[in-house]
Coordinates of C-alpha atoms and ligand atoms in Angstrom, one line a residue:
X1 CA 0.0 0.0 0.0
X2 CA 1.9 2.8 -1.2
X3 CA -0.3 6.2 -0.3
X4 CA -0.8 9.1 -2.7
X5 CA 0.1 12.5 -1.6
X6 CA -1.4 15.5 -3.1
X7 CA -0.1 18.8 -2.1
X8 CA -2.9 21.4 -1.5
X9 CA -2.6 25.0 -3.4
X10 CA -1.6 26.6 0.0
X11 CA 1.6 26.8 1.4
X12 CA 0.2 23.8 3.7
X13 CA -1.9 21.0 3.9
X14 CA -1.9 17.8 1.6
X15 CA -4.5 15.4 0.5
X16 CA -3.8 12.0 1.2
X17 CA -5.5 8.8 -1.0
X18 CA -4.6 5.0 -1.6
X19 CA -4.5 4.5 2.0
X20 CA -6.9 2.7 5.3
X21 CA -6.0 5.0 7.9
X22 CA -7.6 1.6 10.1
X23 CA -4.8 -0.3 8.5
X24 CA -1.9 1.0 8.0
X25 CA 1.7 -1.2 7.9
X26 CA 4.5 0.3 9.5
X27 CA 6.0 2.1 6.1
X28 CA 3.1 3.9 5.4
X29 CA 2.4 5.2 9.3
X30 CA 6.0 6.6 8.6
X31 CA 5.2 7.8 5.2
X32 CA 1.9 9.6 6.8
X33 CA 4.0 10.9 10.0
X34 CA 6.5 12.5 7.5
X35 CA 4.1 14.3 5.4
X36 CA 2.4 15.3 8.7
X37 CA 5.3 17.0 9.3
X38 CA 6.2 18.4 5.8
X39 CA 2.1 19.9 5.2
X40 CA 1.0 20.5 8.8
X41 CA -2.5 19.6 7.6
X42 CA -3.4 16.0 6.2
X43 CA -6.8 15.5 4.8
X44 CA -7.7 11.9 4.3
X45 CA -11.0 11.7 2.3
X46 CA -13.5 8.9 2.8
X47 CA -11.9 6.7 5.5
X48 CA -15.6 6.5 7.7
X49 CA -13.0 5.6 10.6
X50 CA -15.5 4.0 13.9
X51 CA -14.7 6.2 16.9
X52 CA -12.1 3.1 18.1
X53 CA -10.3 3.7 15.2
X54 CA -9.7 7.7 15.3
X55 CA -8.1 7.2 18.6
X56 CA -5.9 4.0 17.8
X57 CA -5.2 6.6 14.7
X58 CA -4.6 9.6 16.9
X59 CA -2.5 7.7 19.4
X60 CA 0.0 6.9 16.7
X61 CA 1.2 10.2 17.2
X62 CA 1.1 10.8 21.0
X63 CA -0.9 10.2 24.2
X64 CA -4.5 11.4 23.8
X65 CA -5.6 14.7 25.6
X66 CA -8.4 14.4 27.6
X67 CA -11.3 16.6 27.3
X68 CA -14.4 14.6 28.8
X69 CA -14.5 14.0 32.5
X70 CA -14.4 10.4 31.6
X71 CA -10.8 9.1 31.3
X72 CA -12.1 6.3 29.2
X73 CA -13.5 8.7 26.8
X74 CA -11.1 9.9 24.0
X75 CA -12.8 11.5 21.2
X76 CA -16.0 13.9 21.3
X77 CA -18.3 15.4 19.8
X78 CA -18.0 19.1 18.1
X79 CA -21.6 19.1 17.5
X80 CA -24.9 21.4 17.7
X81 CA -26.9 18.8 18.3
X82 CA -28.6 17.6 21.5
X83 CA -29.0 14.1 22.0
X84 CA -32.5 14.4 21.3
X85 CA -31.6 14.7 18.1
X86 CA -32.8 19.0 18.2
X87 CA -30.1 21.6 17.7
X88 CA -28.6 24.0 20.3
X89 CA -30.3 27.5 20.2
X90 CA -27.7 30.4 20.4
X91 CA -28.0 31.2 24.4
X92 CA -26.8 27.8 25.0
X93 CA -23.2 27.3 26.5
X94 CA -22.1 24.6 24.1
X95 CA -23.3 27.0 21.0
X96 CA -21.3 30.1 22.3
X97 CA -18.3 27.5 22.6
X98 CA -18.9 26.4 18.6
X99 CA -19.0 29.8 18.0
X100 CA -16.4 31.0 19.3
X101 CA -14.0 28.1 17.4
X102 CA -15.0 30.4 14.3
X103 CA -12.2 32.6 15.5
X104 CA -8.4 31.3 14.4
X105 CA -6.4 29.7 17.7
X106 CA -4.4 26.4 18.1
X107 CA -6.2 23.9 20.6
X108 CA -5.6 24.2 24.3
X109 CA -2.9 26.7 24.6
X110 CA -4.6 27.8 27.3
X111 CA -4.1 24.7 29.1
X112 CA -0.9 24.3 31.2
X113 CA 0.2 21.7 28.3
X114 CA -0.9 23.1 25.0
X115 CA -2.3 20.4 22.4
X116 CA 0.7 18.7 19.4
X117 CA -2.3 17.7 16.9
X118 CA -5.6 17.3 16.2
X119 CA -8.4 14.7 14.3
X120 CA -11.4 15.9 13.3
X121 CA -13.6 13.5 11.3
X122 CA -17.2 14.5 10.0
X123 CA -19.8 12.7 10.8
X124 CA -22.8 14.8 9.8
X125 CA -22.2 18.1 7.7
X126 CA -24.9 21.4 6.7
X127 CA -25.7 21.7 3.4
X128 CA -23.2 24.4 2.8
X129 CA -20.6 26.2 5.3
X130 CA -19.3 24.5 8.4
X131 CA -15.5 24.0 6.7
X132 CA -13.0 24.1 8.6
X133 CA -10.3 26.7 7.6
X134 CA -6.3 25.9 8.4
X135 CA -3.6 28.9 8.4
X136 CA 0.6 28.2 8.4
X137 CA 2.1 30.3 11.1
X138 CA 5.5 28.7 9.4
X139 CA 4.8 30.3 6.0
X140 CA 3.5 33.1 8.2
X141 CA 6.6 33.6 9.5
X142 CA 8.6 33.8 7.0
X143 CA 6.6 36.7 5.2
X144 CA 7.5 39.1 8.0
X145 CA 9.3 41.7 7.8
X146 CA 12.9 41.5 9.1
X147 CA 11.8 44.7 11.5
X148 CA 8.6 42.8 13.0
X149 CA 10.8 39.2 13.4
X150 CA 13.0 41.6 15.2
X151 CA 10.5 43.1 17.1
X152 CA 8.6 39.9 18.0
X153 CA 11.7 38.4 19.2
X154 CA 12.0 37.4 22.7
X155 CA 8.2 38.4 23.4
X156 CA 5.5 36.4 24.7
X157 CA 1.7 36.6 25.2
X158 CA -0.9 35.2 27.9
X159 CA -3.5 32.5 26.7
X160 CA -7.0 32.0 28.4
X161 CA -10.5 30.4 26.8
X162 CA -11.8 32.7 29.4
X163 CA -10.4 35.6 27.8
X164 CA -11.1 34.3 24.2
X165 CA -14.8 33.6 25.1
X166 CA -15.2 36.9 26.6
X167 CA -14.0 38.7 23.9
X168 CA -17.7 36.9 22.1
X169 CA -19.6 38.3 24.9
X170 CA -19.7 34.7 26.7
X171 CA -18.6 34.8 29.9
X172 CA -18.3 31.6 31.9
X173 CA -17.7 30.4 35.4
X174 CA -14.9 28.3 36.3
X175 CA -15.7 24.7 36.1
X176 CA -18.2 25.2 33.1
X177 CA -16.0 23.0 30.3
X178 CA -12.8 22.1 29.4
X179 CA -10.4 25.0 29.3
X180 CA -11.9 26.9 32.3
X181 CA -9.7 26.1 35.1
X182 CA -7.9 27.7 37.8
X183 CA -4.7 26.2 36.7
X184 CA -3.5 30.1 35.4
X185 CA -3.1 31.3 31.7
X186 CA 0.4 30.0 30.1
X187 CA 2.3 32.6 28.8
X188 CA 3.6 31.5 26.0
X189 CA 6.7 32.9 23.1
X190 CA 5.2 34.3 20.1
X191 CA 7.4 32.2 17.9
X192 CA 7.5 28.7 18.5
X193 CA 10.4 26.7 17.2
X194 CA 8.9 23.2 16.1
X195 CA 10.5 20.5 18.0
X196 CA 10.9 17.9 14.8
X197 CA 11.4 20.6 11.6
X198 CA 13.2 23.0 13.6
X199 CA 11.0 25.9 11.5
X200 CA 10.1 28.8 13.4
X201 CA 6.3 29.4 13.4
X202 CA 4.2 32.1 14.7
X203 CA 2.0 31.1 17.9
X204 CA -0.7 33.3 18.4
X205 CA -4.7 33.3 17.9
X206 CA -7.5 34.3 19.9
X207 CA -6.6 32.8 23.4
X208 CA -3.7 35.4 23.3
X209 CA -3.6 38.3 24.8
X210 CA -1.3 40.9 27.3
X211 CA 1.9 40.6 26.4
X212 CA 4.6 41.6 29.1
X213 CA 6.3 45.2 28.7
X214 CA 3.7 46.4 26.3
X215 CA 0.1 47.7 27.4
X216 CA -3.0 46.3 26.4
X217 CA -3.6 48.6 23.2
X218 CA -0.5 47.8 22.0
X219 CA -0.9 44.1 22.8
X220 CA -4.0 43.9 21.0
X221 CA -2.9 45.7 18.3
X222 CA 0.4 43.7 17.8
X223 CA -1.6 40.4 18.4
X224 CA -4.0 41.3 15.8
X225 CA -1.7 42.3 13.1
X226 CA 0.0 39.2 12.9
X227 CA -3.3 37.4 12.8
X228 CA -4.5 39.5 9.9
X229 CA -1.0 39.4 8.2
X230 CA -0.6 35.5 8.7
X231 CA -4.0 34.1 8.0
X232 CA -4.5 34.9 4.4
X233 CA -4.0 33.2 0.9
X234 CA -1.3 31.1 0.0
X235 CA -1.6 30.4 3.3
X236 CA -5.2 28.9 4.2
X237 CA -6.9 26.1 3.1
X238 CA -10.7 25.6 3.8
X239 CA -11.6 22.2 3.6
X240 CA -15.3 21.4 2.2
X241 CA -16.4 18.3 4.9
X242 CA -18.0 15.3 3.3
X243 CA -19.2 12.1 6.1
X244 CA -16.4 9.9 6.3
X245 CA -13.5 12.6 5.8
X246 CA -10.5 12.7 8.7
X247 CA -8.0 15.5 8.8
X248 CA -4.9 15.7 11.2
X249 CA -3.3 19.2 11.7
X250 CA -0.3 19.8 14.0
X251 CA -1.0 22.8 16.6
X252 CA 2.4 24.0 17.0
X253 CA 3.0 25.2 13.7
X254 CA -0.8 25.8 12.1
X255 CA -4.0 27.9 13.3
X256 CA -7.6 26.7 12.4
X257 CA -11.0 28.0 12.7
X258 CA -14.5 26.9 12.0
X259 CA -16.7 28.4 9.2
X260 CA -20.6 29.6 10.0
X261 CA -23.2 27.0 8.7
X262 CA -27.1 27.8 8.9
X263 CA -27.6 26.7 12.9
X264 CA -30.6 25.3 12.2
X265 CA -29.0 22.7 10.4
X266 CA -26.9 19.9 12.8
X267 CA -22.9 19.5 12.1
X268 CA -21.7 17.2 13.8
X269 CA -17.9 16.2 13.8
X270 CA -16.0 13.9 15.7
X271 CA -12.5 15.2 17.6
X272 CA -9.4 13.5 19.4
X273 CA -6.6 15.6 20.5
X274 CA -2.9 14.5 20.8
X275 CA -1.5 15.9 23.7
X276 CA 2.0 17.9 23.3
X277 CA 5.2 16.8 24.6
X278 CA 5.4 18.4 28.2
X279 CA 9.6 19.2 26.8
X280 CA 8.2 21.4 24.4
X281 CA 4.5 22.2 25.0
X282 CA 4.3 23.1 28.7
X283 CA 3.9 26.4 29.3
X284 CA 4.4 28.3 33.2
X285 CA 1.0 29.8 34.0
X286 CA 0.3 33.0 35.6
X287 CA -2.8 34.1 37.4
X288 CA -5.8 34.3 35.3
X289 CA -7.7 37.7 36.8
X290 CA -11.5 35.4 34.8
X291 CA -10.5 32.5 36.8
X292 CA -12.6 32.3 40.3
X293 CA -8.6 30.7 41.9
X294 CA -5.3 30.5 40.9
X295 CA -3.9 27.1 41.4
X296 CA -1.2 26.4 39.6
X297 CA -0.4 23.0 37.8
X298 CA 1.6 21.6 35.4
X299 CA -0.9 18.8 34.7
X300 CA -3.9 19.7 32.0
X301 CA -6.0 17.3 34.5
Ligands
FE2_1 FE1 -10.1 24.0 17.8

């Protein structure tokens, strides 16, 4: 089984064919770990993976992340629909948490150990919208200006889903979901050297915010230029979701976001998270003034 690899018109991502992602030999996990880390993005049409499958896939490239309660539960479900089978209404929690994954960010740097990849299969898709959109903070980063690299150098910026969320108008207690803890708000460098390719990336998004030694206009304004500047053509991809469809993205070098969809209609997508390499992903934390404590932890549990 010898996969075919089709590089996407983007500066990242690849599509990847000829392959069973529920049986794959030991040359062609390698071939599929290498391209991970040559596109950033891997989209494997039409695999219809079962949910034990997605994680045995996942956990070929690290220890799962968990995001349920349940330590037996490793995937979940990104999904406006209740399990009656209706969809959310927009003053639910869940729904302000879909809707705030339209904005770009990397998963769980605001957790103490920020995520190395994530799996997204679709499992139900709208008639139209709901794609899921991928930026390269490499590429990104090597479009700036040598006065901006400079200037970014050495700096750093807080990251918080409580601060993220707010910025949406939903603010939530401590305890409400994954990502609001009392663990603190990593701060984290604004360029993140990837720990396999050795390529610098930019690490930002909308968890982001107050970096040290500037104030908070400046901070927002930095932070928002480099979004703007980074997350445009050739280097997005939006990826059109059919049932059955699996991508993998790496986090440390790659922002995403969701697209709008008509909420009446139910997306539902099915997500495991790799869990980053505490040598290179853990972050120290600093109070987190949204948080109802501050107690820090190196653990994401
Ligand atoms: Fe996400």
């Amino acid at each position: 089984m010898t996969p075919t690899i089709t590089p996407i018109d983007a500066t990242l991502g690849a599509v990847v064919t000829d392959l069973e992602l529920a049986r794959m030999d030991t040359r062609t996990w390698k071939t599929v770990e290498q391209a991970f880390h040559e596109f950033g993005v891997l989209v494997f049409p039409a695999q219809h993976l079962t949910e034990d499958a997605q994680v045995a896939f996942a956990s070929r490239f690290g220890a799962i992340e968990l995001l349920a309660p349940d330590p037996e539960q490793k995937a979940v479900a990104i999904s406006n629909q209740k399990p009656d089978g209706t969809v959310m209404g927009p003053d639910e929690h869940r729904f302000k948490s879909l809707r705030g994954n339209e904005g770009w960010h990397t998963d769980s740097s605001y957790m103490p150990l920020a995520a190395k990849a994530s799996v997204l299969s679709a499992q139900v898709v709208p008639s139209a919208g709901g794609e899921t959109e991928w930026a390269d903070m490499r590429a990104a980063y090597d479009a700036l200006d040598e006065a901006t690299r400079r200037r970014i150098a050495g700096l750093s910026a807080y990251h918080s889903l409580y601060h993220s969320q707010a910025k949406i108008g939903h603010v939530v207690q401590t305890g409400a979901g994954y990502g609001f803890h009392t663990k603190g708000a990593p701060l984290r460098s604004l360029v993140k050297v990837h720990p396999i390719t050795g390529r610098p990336a930019l690490f930002i998004g909308r968890h982001a915010y107050g970096i040290p030694g500037l104030d908070g206009a400046e901070s927002d304004k930095l932070l928002s230029d480099l979004l703007d500047f980074a997350c445009r053509p050739p280097r997005t991809y939006a990826h059109r979701w059919q049932p059955g469809d699996v991508v993998i993205w790496d986090n440390r070098c790659v922002l995403h976001r969701a697209r709008p969809y008509n909420f009446r209609e139910p997306r539902v997508m099915r997500h495991t998270r790799v869990a980053g390499d505490p040598a290179t992903e853990l972050a120290p934390t600093h109070r987190d003034d949204r948080a109802s404590a501050y107690e820090p932890s190196t653990s994401n549990r």
